[in-house]
Each structure stands twice: as structure tokens, then as C-alpha cells.
PDB file of C-alpha atoms in Angstrom:
ATOM      1  CA  UNK G   2      -8.880  -7.115  -5.025  1.00 95.00           C
ATOM      2  CA  UNK G   3      -6.397  -8.961  -3.127  1.00 97.00           C
ATOM      3  CA  UNK G   4      -5.755  -8.806   0.411  1.00 97.00           C
ATOM      4  CA  UNK G   5      -2.114  -9.878   2.448  1.00 97.00           C
ATOM      5  CA  UNK G   6      -3.380 -10.646   5.583  1.00 97.00           C
ATOM      6  CA  UNK G   7      -1.984 -11.109   9.011  1.00 96.00           C
ATOM      7  CA  UNK G   8      -2.733 -11.921  12.469  1.00 94.00           C
ATOM      8  CA  UNK G   9      -1.488 -10.998  15.592  1.00 94.00           C
ATOM      9  CA  UNK G  10      -1.735 -13.129  19.017  1.00 89.00           C
ATOM     10  CA  UNK G  11      -2.956 -11.885  22.480  1.00 88.00           C
ATOM     11  CA  UNK G  12      -2.544 -15.255  25.361  1.00 85.00           C
ATOM     12  CA  UNK G  13      -5.983 -16.818  24.110  1.00 88.00           C
ATOM     13  CA  UNK G  14      -7.219 -13.668  21.968  1.00 92.00           C
ATOM     14  CA  UNK G  15      -5.757 -12.668  19.057  1.00 93.00           C
ATOM     15  CA  UNK G  16      -6.594  -9.719  16.237  1.00 95.00           C
ATOM     16  CA  UNK G  17      -6.543 -10.070  12.594  1.00 95.00           C
ATOM     17  CA  UNK G  18      -6.275  -6.826  10.419  1.00 97.00           C
ATOM     18  CA  UNK G  19      -6.095  -6.846   6.218  1.00 97.00           C
ATOM     19  CA  UNK G  20      -4.862  -4.238   3.922  1.00 97.00           C
ATOM     20  CA  UNK G  21      -6.424  -4.182   0.793  1.00 98.00           C
ATOM     21  CA  UNK G  22      -4.374  -3.606  -2.810  1.00 97.00           C
ATOM     22  CA  UNK G  23      -4.910  -3.631  -6.919  1.00 96.00           C
ATOM     23  CA  UNK G  24      -0.625  -2.640  -8.279  1.00 96.00           C
ATOM     24  CA  UNK G  25       1.563  -5.362  -7.082  1.00 95.00           C
ATOM     25  CA  UNK G  26       3.741  -2.242  -6.602  1.00 95.00           C
ATOM     26  CA  UNK G  27       1.558  -0.577  -4.572  1.00 95.00           C
ATOM     27  CA  UNK G  28       2.990   1.479  -1.669  1.00 94.00           C
ATOM     28  CA  UNK G  29      -0.806   1.708   0.168  1.00 95.00           C
ATOM     29  CA  UNK G  30      -3.691  -0.154   1.032  1.00 96.00           C
ATOM     30  CA  UNK G  31      -6.630   0.778  -1.369  1.00 97.00           C
ATOM     31  CA  UNK G  32      -8.481  -0.080   2.846  1.00 97.00           C
ATOM     32  CA  UNK G  33      -8.296  -1.783   5.720  1.00 97.00           C
ATOM     33  CA  UNK G  34      -9.697  -4.142   7.368  1.00 97.00           C
ATOM     34  CA  UNK G  35      -9.785  -5.170  10.990  1.00 96.00           C
ATOM     35  CA  UNK G  36     -11.288  -8.288  13.724  1.00 95.00           C
ATOM     36  CA  UNK G  37     -11.089  -9.063  17.194  1.00 95.00           C
ATOM     37  CA  UNK G  38     -11.216 -12.523  18.016  1.00 92.00           C
ATOM     38  CA  UNK G  39     -12.657 -13.044  22.309  1.00 91.00           C
ATOM     39  CA  UNK G  40     -11.025 -16.556  22.057  1.00 87.00           C
ATOM     40  CA  UNK G  41      -9.053 -18.560  19.947  1.00 85.00           C
ATOM     41  CA  UNK G  42      -9.013 -21.954  20.288  1.00 80.00           C
ATOM     42  CA  UNK G  43      -5.312 -24.115  21.521  1.00 77.00           C
ATOM     43  CA  UNK G  44      -3.169 -26.382  20.096  1.00 72.00           C
ATOM     44  CA  UNK G  45      -3.140 -29.875  20.713  1.00 72.00           C
ATOM     45  CA  UNK G  46      -0.044 -31.642  21.244  1.00 72.00           C
ATOM     46  CA  UNK G  47       0.640 -33.557  17.800  1.00 65.00           C
ATOM     47  CA  UNK G  48      -1.843 -31.919  16.049  1.00 63.00           C
ATOM     48  CA  UNK G  49      -1.476 -28.768  13.084  1.00 65.00           C
ATOM     49  CA  UNK G  50      -1.789 -24.983  14.241  1.00 73.00           C
ATOM     50  CA  UNK G  51      -4.335 -23.605  12.652  1.00 83.00           C
ATOM     51  CA  UNK G  52      -4.845 -20.660  14.487  1.00 86.00           C
ATOM     52  CA  UNK G  53      -4.587 -18.188  11.990  1.00 90.00           C
ATOM     53  CA  UNK G  54      -6.648 -20.250  10.001  1.00 91.00           C
ATOM     54  CA  UNK G  55     -10.161 -19.772  11.963  1.00 91.00           C
ATOM     55  CA  UNK G  56      -9.097 -15.751  12.890  1.00 93.00           C
ATOM     56  CA  UNK G  57      -8.602 -14.953   8.927  1.00 95.00           C
ATOM     57  CA  UNK G  58     -11.887 -16.345   7.940  1.00 95.00           C
ATOM     58  CA  UNK G  59     -13.801 -14.620  10.425  1.00 95.00           C
ATOM     59  CA  UNK G  60     -12.126 -11.626   9.061  1.00 97.00           C
ATOM     60  CA  UNK G  61     -13.289 -12.363   5.513  1.00 97.00           C
ATOM     61  CA  UNK G  62     -16.915 -13.413   6.716  1.00 97.00           C
ATOM     62  CA  UNK G  63     -17.078 -10.545   9.371  1.00 96.00           C
ATOM     63  CA  UNK G  64     -16.000  -7.979   6.259  1.00 97.00           C
ATOM     64  CA  UNK G  65     -17.733  -9.924   3.572  1.00 97.00           C
ATOM     65  CA  UNK G  66     -14.287  -9.740   1.714  1.00 97.00           C
ATOM     66  CA  UNK G  67     -14.472 -11.817  -1.587  1.00 95.00           C
ATOM     67  CA  UNK G  68     -10.512 -11.006  -2.372  1.00 97.00           C
ATOM     68  CA  UNK G  69      -9.490 -12.367  -6.210  1.00 97.00           C
ATOM     69  CA  UNK G  70      -6.750 -13.413  -4.061  1.00 97.00           C
ATOM     70  CA  UNK G  71      -4.958 -13.756  -0.523  1.00 97.00           C
ATOM     71  CA  UNK G  72      -1.214 -13.260   0.794  1.00 97.00           C
ATOM     72  CA  UNK G  73      -0.298 -14.363   4.048  1.00 96.00           C
ATOM     73  CA  UNK G  74       2.524 -14.099   7.098  1.00 92.00           C
ATOM     74  CA  UNK G  75       3.618 -17.915   6.595  1.00 91.00           C
ATOM     75  CA  UNK G  76       3.292 -21.060   4.988  1.00 93.00           C
ATOM     76  CA  UNK G  77       1.297 -22.409   2.627  1.00 94.00           C
ATOM     77  CA  UNK G  78       3.493 -25.818   2.162  1.00 91.00           C
ATOM     78  CA  UNK G  79       6.043 -26.802   4.991  1.00 88.00           C
ATOM     79  CA  UNK G  80       8.043 -29.070   2.581  1.00 85.00           C
ATOM     80  CA  UNK G  81       9.142 -30.413  -0.556  1.00 87.00           C
ATOM     81  CA  UNK G  82       6.894 -32.677   0.094  1.00 86.00           C
ATOM     82  CA  UNK G  83       3.739 -30.491  -0.295  1.00 84.00           C
ATOM     83  CA  UNK G  84       2.814 -31.062   2.959  1.00 88.00           C
ATOM     84  CA  UNK G  85       0.046 -28.406   4.157  1.00 91.00           C
ATOM     85  CA  UNK G  86       0.853 -25.746   5.716  1.00 91.00           C
ATOM     86  CA  UNK G  87      -2.256 -23.141   6.959  1.00 92.00           C
ATOM     87  CA  UNK G  88      -1.940 -21.188   3.337  1.00 94.00           C
ATOM     88  CA  UNK G  89      -3.481 -24.762   1.885  1.00 95.00           C
ATOM     89  CA  UNK G  90      -5.536 -24.843   4.759  1.00 94.00           C
ATOM     90  CA  UNK G  91      -7.490 -21.748   3.873  1.00 96.00           C
ATOM     91  CA  UNK G  92      -6.824 -22.151  -0.123  1.00 97.00           C
ATOM     92  CA  UNK G  93      -9.357 -25.314   0.262  1.00 96.00           C
ATOM     93  CA  UNK G  94     -11.834 -24.160   2.843  1.00 96.00           C
ATOM     94  CA  UNK G  95     -12.151 -21.509   0.253  1.00 96.00           C
ATOM     95  CA  UNK G  96     -12.294 -24.322  -2.159  1.00 96.00           C
ATOM     96  CA  UNK G  97     -10.025 -23.210  -4.417  1.00 96.00           C
ATOM     97  CA  UNK G  98     -10.467 -20.142  -6.068  1.00 96.00           C
ATOM     98  CA  UNK G  99      -8.979 -18.002  -4.117  1.00 97.00           C
ATOM     99  CA  UNK G 100      -5.311 -18.616  -5.166  1.00 98.00           C
ATOM    100  CA  UNK G 101      -3.362 -18.151  -0.914  1.00 97.00           C
ATOM    101  CA  UNK G 102       0.579 -16.701  -1.643  1.00 97.00           C
ATOM    102  CA  UNK G 103       2.063 -17.498   1.971  1.00 96.00           C
ATOM    103  CA  UNK G 104       5.174 -15.351   2.641  1.00 96.00           C
ATOM    104  CA  UNK G 105       8.447 -15.752   5.605  1.00 94.00           C
ATOM    105  CA  UNK G 106      10.944 -14.102   7.266  1.00 92.00           C
ATOM    106  CA  UNK G 107      12.079 -17.429   8.133  1.00 92.00           C
ATOM    107  CA  UNK G 108      12.147 -20.537   5.903  1.00 88.00           C
ATOM    108  CA  UNK G 109      12.083 -24.319   7.017  1.00 89.00           C
ATOM    109  CA  UNK G 110      13.937 -27.551   7.064  1.00 88.00           C
ATOM    110  CA  UNK G 111      13.101 -29.657   4.261  1.00 86.00           C
ATOM    111  CA  UNK G 112      11.890 -26.230   2.221  1.00 89.00           C
ATOM    112  CA  UNK G 113      13.251 -26.543  -0.939  1.00 90.00           C
ATOM    113  CA  UNK G 114      15.514 -23.721  -3.029  1.00 89.00           C
ATOM    114  CA  UNK G 115      13.615 -22.199  -5.331  1.00 91.00           C
ATOM    115  CA  UNK G 116      11.220 -20.759  -2.312  1.00 93.00           C
ATOM    116  CA  UNK G 117      13.769 -18.414  -1.666  1.00 93.00           C
ATOM    117  CA  UNK G 118      13.309 -14.636  -2.666  1.00 93.00           C
ATOM    118  CA  UNK G 119      15.544 -12.032  -3.086  1.00 90.00           C
ATOM    119  CA  UNK G 120      14.610  -8.854  -2.654  1.00 86.00           C
ATOM    120  CA  UNK G 121      17.602  -6.732  -1.778  1.00 80.00           C
ATOM    121  CA  UNK G 122      21.241  -7.525  -1.843  1.00 75.00           C
ATOM    122  CA  UNK G 123      22.730  -9.318   0.312  1.00 76.00           C
ATOM    123  CA  UNK G 124      19.866  -9.506   1.946  1.00 83.00           C
ATOM    124  CA  UNK G 125      18.376 -12.792   3.572  1.00 90.00           C
ATOM    125  CA  UNK G 126      15.391 -14.441   0.920  1.00 92.00           C
ATOM    126  CA  UNK G 127      12.588 -14.353   2.091  1.00 94.00           C
ATOM    127  CA  UNK G 128       9.381 -17.546   1.734  1.00 95.00           C
ATOM    128  CA  UNK G 129       7.529 -17.820  -0.523  1.00 96.00           C
ATOM    129  CA  UNK G 130       4.772 -20.809  -0.946  1.00 96.00           C
ATOM    130  CA  UNK G 131       1.982 -20.663  -2.759  1.00 96.00           C
ATOM    131  CA  UNK G 132      -1.717 -23.582  -3.995  1.00 96.00           C
ATOM    132  CA  UNK G 133      -3.674 -21.557  -7.036  1.00 96.00           C
ATOM    133  CA  UNK G 134      -1.196 -19.985  -8.734  1.00 96.00           C
ATOM    134  CA  UNK G 135       2.328 -20.603 -10.634  1.00 95.00           C
ATOM    135  CA  UNK G 136       5.956 -20.279  -8.161  1.00 94.00           C
ATOM    136  CA  UNK G 137       7.892 -18.292 -10.835  1.00 95.00           C
ATOM    137  CA  UNK G 138       4.778 -15.983 -10.918  1.00 96.00           C
ATOM    138  CA  UNK G 139       4.340 -15.834  -6.954  1.00 96.00           C
ATOM    139  CA  UNK G 140       7.967 -15.173  -6.907  1.00 95.00           C
ATOM    140  CA  UNK G 141       8.209 -12.390  -9.394  1.00 95.00           C
ATOM    141  CA  UNK G 142       4.726 -10.827  -7.791  1.00 95.00           C
ATOM    142  CA  UNK G 143       6.691 -11.078  -4.082  1.00 95.00           C
ATOM    143  CA  UNK G 144      10.090  -9.289  -5.433  1.00 93.00           C
ATOM    144  CA  UNK G 145       7.639  -7.009  -7.959  1.00 94.00           C
ATOM    145  CA  UNK G 146       5.677  -5.327  -4.065  1.00 95.00           C
ATOM    146  CA  UNK G 147       6.907  -1.776  -3.132  1.00 94.00           C
ATOM    147  CA  UNK G 148       9.473  -1.431  -0.468  1.00 90.00           C
ATOM    148  CA  UNK G 149      13.476  -0.648  -0.271  1.00 80.00           C
ATOM    149  CA  UNK G 150      13.844  -3.071   1.908  1.00 85.00           C
ATOM    150  CA  UNK G 151      13.677  -7.196   1.837  1.00 90.00           C
ATOM    151  CA  UNK G 152       9.623  -6.484   2.961  1.00 92.00           C
ATOM    152  CA  UNK G 153       7.367  -5.118   1.794  1.00 95.00           C
ATOM    153  CA  UNK G 154       5.791  -1.823   2.868  1.00 95.00           C
ATOM    154  CA  UNK G 155       1.802  -3.649   2.598  1.00 96.00           C
ATOM    155  CA  UNK G 156       3.524  -7.284   4.862  1.00 95.00           C
ATOM    156  CA  UNK G 157       4.687  -4.467   7.493  1.00 95.00           C
ATOM    157  CA  UNK G 158       1.286  -2.405   7.477  1.00 95.00           C
ATOM    158  CA  UNK G 159      -0.911  -5.626   8.223  1.00 96.00           C
ATOM    159  CA  UNK G 160       1.658  -7.190  10.480  1.00 95.00           C
ATOM    160  CA  UNK G 161       1.054  -3.184  12.363  1.00 95.00           C
ATOM    161  CA  UNK G 162      -2.737  -2.858  12.420  1.00 96.00           C
ATOM    162  CA  UNK G 163      -2.696  -6.144  13.651  1.00 95.00           C
ATOM    163  CA  UNK G 164      -1.092  -6.361  16.328  1.00 93.00           C
ATOM    164  CA  UNK G 165      -2.428  -2.104  17.630  1.00 88.00           C
ATOM    165  CA  UNK G 166      -5.930  -2.783  16.169  1.00 65.00           C
ATOM    166  CA  UNK G 167      -7.103   0.201  18.185  1.00 65.00           C
TER     167      UNK G 167
END
């Protein structure tokens, strides 16, 4: 099973949601999971923001999930030098056994053009980064995901479930 995971912040609390799917072009999740995080530590100035890492790990542990691949809204790498983002830390925390694909609607300064994926003509690109999977394969799979618009259907669903966990 593949999981698309999203985290929504509510002050010092958060909620994480995951949608499970088997086929890349799936229009619906096979199952959904939600976790509330009662307290999320603040980020110390000058330190990387890894709050989402802790939320995703809590969701995986709470629901005893062992996905074959994780998709996150965000970045695995932050630039052409592969500076680690949350996705790379997640990949390492999972022992390098579970590929992680990051999808973002916004780019970062220093992110190479090879990370861009256009899913709809004349729409801004999505930005795909990954660990444990070839970037070309990750981009092709993201491009094939269900949804007529720029953002894949399952990415929207995960974000909506995280934002409205009840």
C-alpha cells in the first residue's frame, strides 16, 4: 500500500491524515487514517522544522502502518545540493526502506528545474523531490495520478482530512 500523508497545524496542536491507495491513478483512497497530536514542540530559531516528521511517525505508529511508499506534501530535498528536508529525515527515520516522494505547490530557490512536473497545460508546475526512488520515476508517477487539475485528487483528500479530522 502507498500512503499520501498531510499534516495540519492548529497552534501547538496538529492533526495528521493519510490516504492509502494501491494504483497511482486511483480516484479514491482504499482507506483513510487520522491522528491528533495534542502538543507539537515549537521550532528553535536556526533549527530545521521537523515537526511534520514527528506527526507522520506518530500516525504510522498509532495505526501500525507499514507502507511500501510515502508521499508527503513538502520537500525531500531543499536544493540542487540535496540539502535534507522533512522527507529526507523521514526516509532516514524509516531506515531507508520506504521511498519518500515530496510534492509541493511552491518551489524553492535553488531547487533544480528537473524537479518540476506539469500536470495541466498553462498551470504552474508541481515540484517533486524524492529519496529511495529515481526522480524520473517519481515524476512520471505523480504525473499519472488521478485528477484533472494541477493537484492530484489524493493529495487534496489527505489535506482536507488533516484539516478537518472530525
